[in-house]
Coordinates of C-alpha atoms and ligand atoms in Angstrom, one line a residue:
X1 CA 0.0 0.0 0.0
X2 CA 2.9 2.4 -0.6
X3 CA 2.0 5.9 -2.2
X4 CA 2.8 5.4 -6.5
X5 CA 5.6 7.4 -7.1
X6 CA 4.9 11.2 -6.5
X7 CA 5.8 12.7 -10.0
X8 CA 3.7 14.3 -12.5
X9 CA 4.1 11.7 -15.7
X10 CA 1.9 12.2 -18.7
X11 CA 2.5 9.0 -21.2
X12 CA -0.4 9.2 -23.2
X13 CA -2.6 11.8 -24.4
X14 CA -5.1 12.8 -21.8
X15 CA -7.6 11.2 -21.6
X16 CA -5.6 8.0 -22.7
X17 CA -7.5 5.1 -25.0
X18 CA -8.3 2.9 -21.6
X19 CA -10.2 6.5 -19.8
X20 CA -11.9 6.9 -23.0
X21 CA -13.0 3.2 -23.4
X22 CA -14.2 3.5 -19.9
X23 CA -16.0 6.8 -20.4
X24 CA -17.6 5.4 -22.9
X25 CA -19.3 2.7 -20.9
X26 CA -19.9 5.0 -18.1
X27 CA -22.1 7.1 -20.4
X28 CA -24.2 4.3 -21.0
X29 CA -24.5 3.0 -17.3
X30 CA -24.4 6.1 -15.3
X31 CA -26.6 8.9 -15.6
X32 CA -25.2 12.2 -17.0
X33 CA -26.3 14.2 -14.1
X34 CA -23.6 12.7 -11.9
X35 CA -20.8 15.3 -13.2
X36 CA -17.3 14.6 -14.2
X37 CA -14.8 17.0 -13.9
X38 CA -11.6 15.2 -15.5
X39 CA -12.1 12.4 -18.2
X40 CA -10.0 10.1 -17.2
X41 CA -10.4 7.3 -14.4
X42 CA -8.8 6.3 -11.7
X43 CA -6.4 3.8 -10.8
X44 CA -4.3 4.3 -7.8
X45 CA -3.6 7.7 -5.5
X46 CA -1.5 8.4 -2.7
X47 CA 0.3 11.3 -1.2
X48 CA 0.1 14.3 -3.5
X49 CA -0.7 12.1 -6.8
X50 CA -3.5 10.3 -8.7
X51 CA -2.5 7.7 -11.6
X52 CA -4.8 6.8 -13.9
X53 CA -6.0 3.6 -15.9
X54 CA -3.4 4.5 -18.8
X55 CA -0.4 5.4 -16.2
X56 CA -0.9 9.0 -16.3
X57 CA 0.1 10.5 -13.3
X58 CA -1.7 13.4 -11.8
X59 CA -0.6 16.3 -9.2
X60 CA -3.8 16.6 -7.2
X61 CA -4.4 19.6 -6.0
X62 CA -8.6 19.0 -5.6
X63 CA -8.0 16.3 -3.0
X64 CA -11.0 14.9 -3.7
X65 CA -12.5 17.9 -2.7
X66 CA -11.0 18.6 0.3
X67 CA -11.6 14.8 1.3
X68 CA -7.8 13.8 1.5
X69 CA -6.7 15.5 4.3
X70 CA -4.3 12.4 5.3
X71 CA -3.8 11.2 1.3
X72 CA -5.8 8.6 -0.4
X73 CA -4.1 6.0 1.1
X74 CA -2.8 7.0 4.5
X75 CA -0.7 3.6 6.0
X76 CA -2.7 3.8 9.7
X77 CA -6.1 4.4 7.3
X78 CA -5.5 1.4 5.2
X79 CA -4.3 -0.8 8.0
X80 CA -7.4 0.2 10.6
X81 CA -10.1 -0.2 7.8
X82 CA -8.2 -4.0 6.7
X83 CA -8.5 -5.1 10.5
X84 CA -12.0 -3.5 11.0
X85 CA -13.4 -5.2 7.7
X86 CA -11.7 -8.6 9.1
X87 CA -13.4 -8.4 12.3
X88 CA -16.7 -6.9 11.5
X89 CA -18.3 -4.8 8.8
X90 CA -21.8 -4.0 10.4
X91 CA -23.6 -4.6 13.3
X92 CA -26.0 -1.5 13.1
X93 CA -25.0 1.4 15.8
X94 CA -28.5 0.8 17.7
X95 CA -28.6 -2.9 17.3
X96 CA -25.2 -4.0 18.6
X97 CA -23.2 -0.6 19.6
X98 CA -18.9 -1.3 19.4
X99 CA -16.2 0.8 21.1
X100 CA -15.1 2.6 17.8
X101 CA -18.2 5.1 17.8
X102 CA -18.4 5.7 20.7
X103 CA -14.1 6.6 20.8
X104 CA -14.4 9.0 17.4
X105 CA -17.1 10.3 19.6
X106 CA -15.4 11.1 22.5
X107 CA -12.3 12.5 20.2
X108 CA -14.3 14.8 18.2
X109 CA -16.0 16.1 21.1
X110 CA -12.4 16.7 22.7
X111 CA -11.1 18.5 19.5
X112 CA -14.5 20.9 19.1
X113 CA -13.6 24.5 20.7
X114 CA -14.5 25.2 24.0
X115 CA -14.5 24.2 27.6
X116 CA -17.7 22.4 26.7
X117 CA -19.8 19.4 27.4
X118 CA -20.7 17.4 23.5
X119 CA -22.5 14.5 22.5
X120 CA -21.5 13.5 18.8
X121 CA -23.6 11.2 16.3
X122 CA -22.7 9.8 13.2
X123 CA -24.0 9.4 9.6
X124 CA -22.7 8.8 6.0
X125 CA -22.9 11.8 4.7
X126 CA -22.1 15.6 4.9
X127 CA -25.8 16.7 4.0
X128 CA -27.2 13.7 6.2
X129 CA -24.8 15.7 9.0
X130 CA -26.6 18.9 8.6
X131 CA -29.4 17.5 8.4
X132 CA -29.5 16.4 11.6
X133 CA -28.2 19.6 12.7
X134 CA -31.2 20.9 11.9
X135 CA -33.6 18.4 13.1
X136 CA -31.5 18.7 16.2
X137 CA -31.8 22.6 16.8
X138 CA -35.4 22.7 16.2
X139 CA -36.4 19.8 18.4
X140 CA -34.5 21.6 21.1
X141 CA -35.5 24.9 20.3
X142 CA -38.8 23.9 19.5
X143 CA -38.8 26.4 16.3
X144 CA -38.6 25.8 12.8
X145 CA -36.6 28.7 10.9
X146 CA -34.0 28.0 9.7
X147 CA -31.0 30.6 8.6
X148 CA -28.3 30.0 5.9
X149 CA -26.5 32.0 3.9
X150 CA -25.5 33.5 0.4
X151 CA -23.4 31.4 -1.5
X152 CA -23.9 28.5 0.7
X153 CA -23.4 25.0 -0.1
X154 CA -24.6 21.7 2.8
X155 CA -25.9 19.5 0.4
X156 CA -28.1 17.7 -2.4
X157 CA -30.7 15.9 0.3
X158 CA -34.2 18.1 -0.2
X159 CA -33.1 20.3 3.3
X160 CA -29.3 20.6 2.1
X161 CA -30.5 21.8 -1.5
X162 CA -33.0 24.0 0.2
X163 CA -30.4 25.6 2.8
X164 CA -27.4 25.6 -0.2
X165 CA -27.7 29.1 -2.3
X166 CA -26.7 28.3 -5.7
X167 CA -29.9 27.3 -8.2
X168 CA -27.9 25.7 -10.8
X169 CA -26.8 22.8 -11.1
X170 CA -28.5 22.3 -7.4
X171 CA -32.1 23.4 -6.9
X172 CA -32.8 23.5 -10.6
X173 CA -36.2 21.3 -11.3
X174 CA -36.1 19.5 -7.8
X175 CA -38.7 21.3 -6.0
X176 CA -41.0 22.0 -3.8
X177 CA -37.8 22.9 -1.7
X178 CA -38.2 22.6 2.3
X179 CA -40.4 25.3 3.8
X180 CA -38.7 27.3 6.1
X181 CA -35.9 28.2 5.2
X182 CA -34.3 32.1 4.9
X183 CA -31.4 33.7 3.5
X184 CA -29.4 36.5 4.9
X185 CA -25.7 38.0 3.3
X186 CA -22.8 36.4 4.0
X187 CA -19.9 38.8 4.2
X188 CA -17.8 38.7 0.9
X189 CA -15.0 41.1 0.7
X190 CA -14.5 41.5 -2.9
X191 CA -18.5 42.0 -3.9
X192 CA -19.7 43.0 0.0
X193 CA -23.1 42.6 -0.6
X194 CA -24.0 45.9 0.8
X195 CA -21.7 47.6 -0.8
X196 CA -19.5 48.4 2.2
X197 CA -15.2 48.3 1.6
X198 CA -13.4 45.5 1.9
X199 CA -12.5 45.7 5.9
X200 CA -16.0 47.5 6.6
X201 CA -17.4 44.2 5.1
X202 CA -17.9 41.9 8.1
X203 CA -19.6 44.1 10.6
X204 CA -21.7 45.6 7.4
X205 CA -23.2 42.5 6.4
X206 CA -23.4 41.4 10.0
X207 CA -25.2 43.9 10.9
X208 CA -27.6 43.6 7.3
X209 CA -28.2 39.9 8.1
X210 CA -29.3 40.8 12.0
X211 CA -31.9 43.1 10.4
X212 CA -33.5 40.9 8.1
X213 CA -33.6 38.2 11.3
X214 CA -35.3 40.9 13.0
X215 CA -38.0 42.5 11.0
X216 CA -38.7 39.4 8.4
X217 CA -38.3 36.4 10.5
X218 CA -38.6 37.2 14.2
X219 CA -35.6 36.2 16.1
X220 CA -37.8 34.0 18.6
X221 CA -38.9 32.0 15.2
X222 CA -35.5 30.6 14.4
X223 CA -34.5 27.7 15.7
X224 CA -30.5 27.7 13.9
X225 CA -28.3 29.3 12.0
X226 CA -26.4 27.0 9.9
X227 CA -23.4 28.8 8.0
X228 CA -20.0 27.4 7.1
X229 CA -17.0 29.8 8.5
X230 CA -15.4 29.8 5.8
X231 CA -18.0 29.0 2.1
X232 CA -16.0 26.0 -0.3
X233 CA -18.5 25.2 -3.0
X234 CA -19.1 29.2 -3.1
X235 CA -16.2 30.1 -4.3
X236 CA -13.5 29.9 -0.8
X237 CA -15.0 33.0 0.5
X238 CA -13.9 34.1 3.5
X239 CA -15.9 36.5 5.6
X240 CA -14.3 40.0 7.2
X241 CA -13.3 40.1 10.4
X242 CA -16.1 40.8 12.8
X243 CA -19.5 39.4 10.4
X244 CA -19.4 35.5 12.3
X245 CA -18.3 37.0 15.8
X246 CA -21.6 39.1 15.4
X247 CA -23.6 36.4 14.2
X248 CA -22.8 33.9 16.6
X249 CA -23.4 36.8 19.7
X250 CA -26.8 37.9 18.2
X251 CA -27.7 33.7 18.0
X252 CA -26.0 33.5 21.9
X253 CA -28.5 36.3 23.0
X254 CA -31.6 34.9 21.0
X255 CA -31.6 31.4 21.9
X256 CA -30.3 30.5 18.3
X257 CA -28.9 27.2 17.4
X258 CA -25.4 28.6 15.8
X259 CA -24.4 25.6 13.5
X260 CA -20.9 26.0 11.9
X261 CA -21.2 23.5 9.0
X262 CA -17.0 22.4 9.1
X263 CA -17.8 19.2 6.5
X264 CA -15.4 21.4 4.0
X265 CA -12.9 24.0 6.3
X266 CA -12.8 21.6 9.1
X267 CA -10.9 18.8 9.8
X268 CA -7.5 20.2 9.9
X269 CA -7.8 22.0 6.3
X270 CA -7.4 25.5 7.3
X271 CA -4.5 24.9 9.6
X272 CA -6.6 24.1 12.8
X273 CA -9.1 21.8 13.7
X274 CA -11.9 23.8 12.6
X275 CA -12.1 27.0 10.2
X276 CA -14.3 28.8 13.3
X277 CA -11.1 28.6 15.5
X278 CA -9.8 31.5 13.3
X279 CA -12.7 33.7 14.9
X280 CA -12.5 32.1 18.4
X281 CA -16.1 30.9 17.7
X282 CA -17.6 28.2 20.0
X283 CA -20.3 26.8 17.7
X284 CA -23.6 25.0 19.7
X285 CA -23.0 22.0 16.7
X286 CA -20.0 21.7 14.5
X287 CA -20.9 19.8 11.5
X288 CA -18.8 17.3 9.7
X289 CA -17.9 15.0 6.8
X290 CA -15.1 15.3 4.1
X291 CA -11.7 14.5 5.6
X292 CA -13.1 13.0 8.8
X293 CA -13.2 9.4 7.4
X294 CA -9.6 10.0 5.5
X295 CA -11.6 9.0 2.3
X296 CA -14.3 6.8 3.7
X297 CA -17.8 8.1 3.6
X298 CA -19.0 9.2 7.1
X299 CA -20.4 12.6 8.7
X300 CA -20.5 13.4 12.0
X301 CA -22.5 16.0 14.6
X302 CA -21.1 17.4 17.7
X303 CA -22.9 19.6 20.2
X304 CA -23.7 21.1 23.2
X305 CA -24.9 17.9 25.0
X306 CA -28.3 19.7 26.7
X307 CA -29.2 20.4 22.6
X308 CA -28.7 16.6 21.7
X309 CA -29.6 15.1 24.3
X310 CA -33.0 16.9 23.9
X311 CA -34.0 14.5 21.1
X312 CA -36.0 11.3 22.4
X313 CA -34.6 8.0 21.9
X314 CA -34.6 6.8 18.1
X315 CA -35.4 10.5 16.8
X316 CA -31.8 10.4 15.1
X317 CA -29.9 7.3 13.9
X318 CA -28.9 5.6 10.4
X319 CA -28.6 2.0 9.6
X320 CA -25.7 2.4 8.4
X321 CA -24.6 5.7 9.9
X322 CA -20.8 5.5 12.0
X323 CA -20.3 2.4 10.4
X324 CA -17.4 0.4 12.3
X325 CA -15.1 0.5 9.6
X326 CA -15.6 4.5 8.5
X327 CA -15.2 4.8 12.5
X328 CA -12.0 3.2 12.2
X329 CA -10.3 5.1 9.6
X330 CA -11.5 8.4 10.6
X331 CA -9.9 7.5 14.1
X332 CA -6.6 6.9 12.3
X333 CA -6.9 9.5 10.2
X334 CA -6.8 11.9 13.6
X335 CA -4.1 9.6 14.2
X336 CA -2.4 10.7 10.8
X337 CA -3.0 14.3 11.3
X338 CA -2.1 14.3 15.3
X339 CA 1.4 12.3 13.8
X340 CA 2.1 13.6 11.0
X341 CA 1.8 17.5 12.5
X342 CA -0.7 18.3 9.7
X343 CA -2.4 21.1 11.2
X344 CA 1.2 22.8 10.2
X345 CA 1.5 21.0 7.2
X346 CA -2.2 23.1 6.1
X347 CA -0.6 26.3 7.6
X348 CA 3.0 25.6 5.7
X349 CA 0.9 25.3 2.4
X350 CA -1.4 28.4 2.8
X351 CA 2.1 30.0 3.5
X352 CA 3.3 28.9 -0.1
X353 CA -0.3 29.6 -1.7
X354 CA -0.2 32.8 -0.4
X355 CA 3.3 34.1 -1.6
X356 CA 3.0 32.1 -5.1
X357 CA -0.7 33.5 -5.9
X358 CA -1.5 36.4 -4.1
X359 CA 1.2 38.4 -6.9
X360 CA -1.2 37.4 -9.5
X361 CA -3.3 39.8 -9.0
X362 CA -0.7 42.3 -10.3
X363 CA 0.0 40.2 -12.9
X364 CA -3.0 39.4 -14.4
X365 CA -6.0 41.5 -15.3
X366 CA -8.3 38.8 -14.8
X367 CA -7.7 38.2 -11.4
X368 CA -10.2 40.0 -9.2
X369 CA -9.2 38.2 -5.9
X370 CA -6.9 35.6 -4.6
X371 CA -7.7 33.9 -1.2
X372 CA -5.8 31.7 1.0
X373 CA -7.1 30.0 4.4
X374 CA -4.2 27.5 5.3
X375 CA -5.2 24.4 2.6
X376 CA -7.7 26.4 1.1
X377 CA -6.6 28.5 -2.1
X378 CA -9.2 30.3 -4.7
X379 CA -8.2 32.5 -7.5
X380 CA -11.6 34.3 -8.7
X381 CA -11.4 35.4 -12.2
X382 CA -12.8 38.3 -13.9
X383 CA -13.3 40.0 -17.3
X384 CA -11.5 43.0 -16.4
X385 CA -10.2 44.2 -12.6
X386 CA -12.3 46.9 -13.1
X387 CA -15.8 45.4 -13.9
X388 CA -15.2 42.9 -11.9
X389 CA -17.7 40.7 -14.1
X390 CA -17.7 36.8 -13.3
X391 CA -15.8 35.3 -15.9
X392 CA -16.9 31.9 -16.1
X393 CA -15.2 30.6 -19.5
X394 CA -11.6 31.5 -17.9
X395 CA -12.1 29.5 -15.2
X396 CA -13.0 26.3 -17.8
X397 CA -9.8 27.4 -19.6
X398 CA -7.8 27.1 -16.2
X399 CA -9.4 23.9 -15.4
X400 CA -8.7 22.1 -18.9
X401 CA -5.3 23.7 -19.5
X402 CA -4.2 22.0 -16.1
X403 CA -6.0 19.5 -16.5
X404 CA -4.2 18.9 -19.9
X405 CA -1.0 19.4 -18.3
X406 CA -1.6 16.9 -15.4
X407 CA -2.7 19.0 -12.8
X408 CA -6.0 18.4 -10.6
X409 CA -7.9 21.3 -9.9
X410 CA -11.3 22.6 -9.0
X411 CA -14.1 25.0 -10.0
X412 CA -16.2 26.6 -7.6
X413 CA -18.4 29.9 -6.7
X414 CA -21.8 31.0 -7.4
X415 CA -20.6 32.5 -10.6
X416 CA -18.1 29.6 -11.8
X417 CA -15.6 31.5 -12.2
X418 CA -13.3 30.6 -8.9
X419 CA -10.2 27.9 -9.5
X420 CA -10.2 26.3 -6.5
X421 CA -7.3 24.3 -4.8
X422 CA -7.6 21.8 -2.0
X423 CA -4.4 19.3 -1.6
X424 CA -3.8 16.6 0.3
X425 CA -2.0 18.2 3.5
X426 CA 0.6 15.0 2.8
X427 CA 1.6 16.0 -0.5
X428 CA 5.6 17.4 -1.2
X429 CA 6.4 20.9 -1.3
X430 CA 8.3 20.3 -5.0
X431 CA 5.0 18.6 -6.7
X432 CA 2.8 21.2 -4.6
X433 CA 5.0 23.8 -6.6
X434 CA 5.3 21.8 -9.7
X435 CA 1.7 22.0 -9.7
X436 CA 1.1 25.8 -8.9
X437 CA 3.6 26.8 -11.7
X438 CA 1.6 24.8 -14.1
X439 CA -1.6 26.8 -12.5
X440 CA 0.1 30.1 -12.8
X441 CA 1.1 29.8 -16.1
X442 CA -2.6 28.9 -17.3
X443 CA -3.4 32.0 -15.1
X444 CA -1.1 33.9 -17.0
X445 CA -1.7 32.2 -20.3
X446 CA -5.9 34.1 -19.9
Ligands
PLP501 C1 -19.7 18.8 0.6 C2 -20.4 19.6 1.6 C3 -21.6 19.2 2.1 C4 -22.3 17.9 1.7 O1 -21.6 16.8 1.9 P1 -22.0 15.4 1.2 O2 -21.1 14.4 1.9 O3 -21.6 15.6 -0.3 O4 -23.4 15.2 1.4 C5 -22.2 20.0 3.1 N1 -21.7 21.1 3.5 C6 -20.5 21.5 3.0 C7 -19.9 22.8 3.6 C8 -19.8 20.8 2.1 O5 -18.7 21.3 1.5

């Protein structure tokens, strides 16, 4: 289970003849609304690399979207999920319980912020996290508002889609959406929403999203506010100083469930356990999914314990959800991070992101913003600096060009038009820069 070898190799065209076979038979078994960013398949990954079926070998700097915090095939992941899979594969949480939950609880509610008392639960999935979250705050709360914000992704369940922000591809043609649910800004430096400057942003927008609370809602209506500290599918934004310390003050004073959704910053991706360290937040649930399993698919939700414990026995549960085996890897991916120092590893790499990308924005016309939380990189392009108009096609060209040149990376924002970058925190510092040279010159190349 060694990593392949941690080089960018292409030996065919890319796609090569077996991806294209393969997409090929994939078009006639899978539907076409399951997307596909790259065209080629998988065959093995592993530190800071993917290879394909025709021995291409990929940088990957979309890790999975933001999945491989520890690598694709972390040795104490691999190892725990072999031993778990030998011993058992299921019993069902509420049927038979094993020690494994019950430890990844106790861990995670350790690691959440705050000289606090948590219960966790476990699911299988990062919308199935929130929404228990939600069915959570307003069983305690006994409200049924719910808060989320612009730009926001949690999901394609019908209450994720509802609470995420961006219609298309998400909400198009799937409703009725979930009743109940409200949107207030979300503070957004480069395009504040109220128009305030860049460091007037967060209390501005803060104090825009209070009033619409106020006067449209009714503060002693909503039962949470679910908002992710820092947004990923909307484009990397993070909010000014000030806008989430406000929020989570005016939810302390209203009886508000203040839900930090973590299933994409968390997890060790911005350089600490959870993006809402960076404000000194203590959320009442932490949400999360992602990285937590070190590739395996599992969610988790850890709060205050009077809120959980407020649900009556068999209101929340999963057959499959904590399963012993994604219990066991996301324990040893802890492990991983905890050993292999990878909260500084995240911090080391936002430290390269920042000094390699940040110039572009002198360089280049069409970058309107560059933004780096530890792990977490965006480049958000525009038309012209001046506009500042969304420009969508030169974000594809950035996305083929490295993906052309063997370099994994993302799209994201509301407007398509962010390059997003989310490594594995295990990958080398000469492929991470291999890869952002290749990156900056298709920046350049606009
Ligand atoms: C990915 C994501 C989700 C949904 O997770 P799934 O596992 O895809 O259901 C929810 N919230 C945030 C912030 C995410 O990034």
């Amino acid at each position: 289970m060694a990593d392949p070898p941690q080089r960018r190799a292409l030996v065919t065209e890319v796609p090569g003849p077996r991806s294209r076979e393969l997409m090929a038979r994939r078009r006639a078994a899978v539907p076409s609304g399951v997307g596909a960013t790259m065209p080629v398949f998988a065959a093995k990954a592993g530190g800071g690399v993917l290879v394909d079926v025709d021995g291409n070998s990929f940088i990957d700097l979309g890790g999975g979207i933001a999945v491989l915090t520890v690598g694709s095939s972390a040795p104490r992941v691999a190892s725990a999920v072999a031993d778990q899979a030998a011993a058992f594969t299921h019993t069902c949480f509420q049927v038979t319980p094993y020690e494994g939950y019950v430890l990844l609880a106790e861990r995670l509610n350790e690691l959440a912020p705050g000289d606090v008392e948590r219960r966790s639960l476990f699911v299988n999935s990062g919308a199935e996290a929130v929404e228990n979250a939600v069915k959570v705050a307003r069983l305690a709360t006994g409200r049924q508002a719910v808060v989320a914000v612009e730009h926001a992704f949690h999901g394609r369940t019908l209450l994720g889609m509802a609470l995420t922000a961006k219609a298309s591809p998400y909400k198009k043609g799937f409703g009725p959406l979930a009743p109940e649910i409200y949107r207030v800004p979300f503070s957004y430096p480069y395009r504040c929403p109220v128009g305030a400057s860049y460091d007037e942003c967060g209390p501005a927008c803060a104090e825009a999203a209070v009033a619409i609370m106020n006067s449209q809602i009714g503060a002693d209506r909503i039962a949470a506010l679910v908002v992710e500290p820092v947004l990923g599918e909307g484009g990397v934004i993070i909010p000014g100083a000030g806008y989430l310390e406000a929020l989570a003050a005016y939810c302390a004073a209203n009886g508000i469930v203040f839900v930090a959704d973590e299933i994409q910053a968390g997890f060790a991706r911005t350089g600490k356990w959870f993006s809402c360290e960076h404000y000194g937040l203590v959320p009442d649930v932490i949400t999360t999914a992602k990285g937590l399993g070190g590739g395996l698919p599992i969610g988790g939700v850890t709060g205050r314990a009077e809120l959980m414990d407020a649900v009556h026995p068999g209101g929340l549960g999963s057959t499959f959800g904590g399963n012993p085996v994604s219990c066991a890897a996301a324990l040893a991916a802890i492990e991983e991070v905890e050993a292999g120092d990878l909260l500084a590893a995240a911090s080391h790499i936002g430290e390269i992101f920042s000094a390699r990308l940040k110039p572009l924005v002198e360089e280049s016309r069409a970058v309107g913003d560059v933004r780096v939380i530890g792990a977490m990189a965006a480049v958000e392009l525009v038309s012209d600096q001046g506009s500042k108009e969304p420009d969508a096609s030169a974000a594809a060209r950035v996305l083929s060009a490295c993906h052309e040149e063997g370099v994994i990376v993302l799209k994201a924002g509301t407007f398509d038009n962010v390059v997003r970058l989310l490594p594995p925190l295990v990958i080398g510092e000469e492929l991470l820069v291999e890869g952002l040279e290749i990156f900056e010159k298709a920046i350049r190349a606009l």
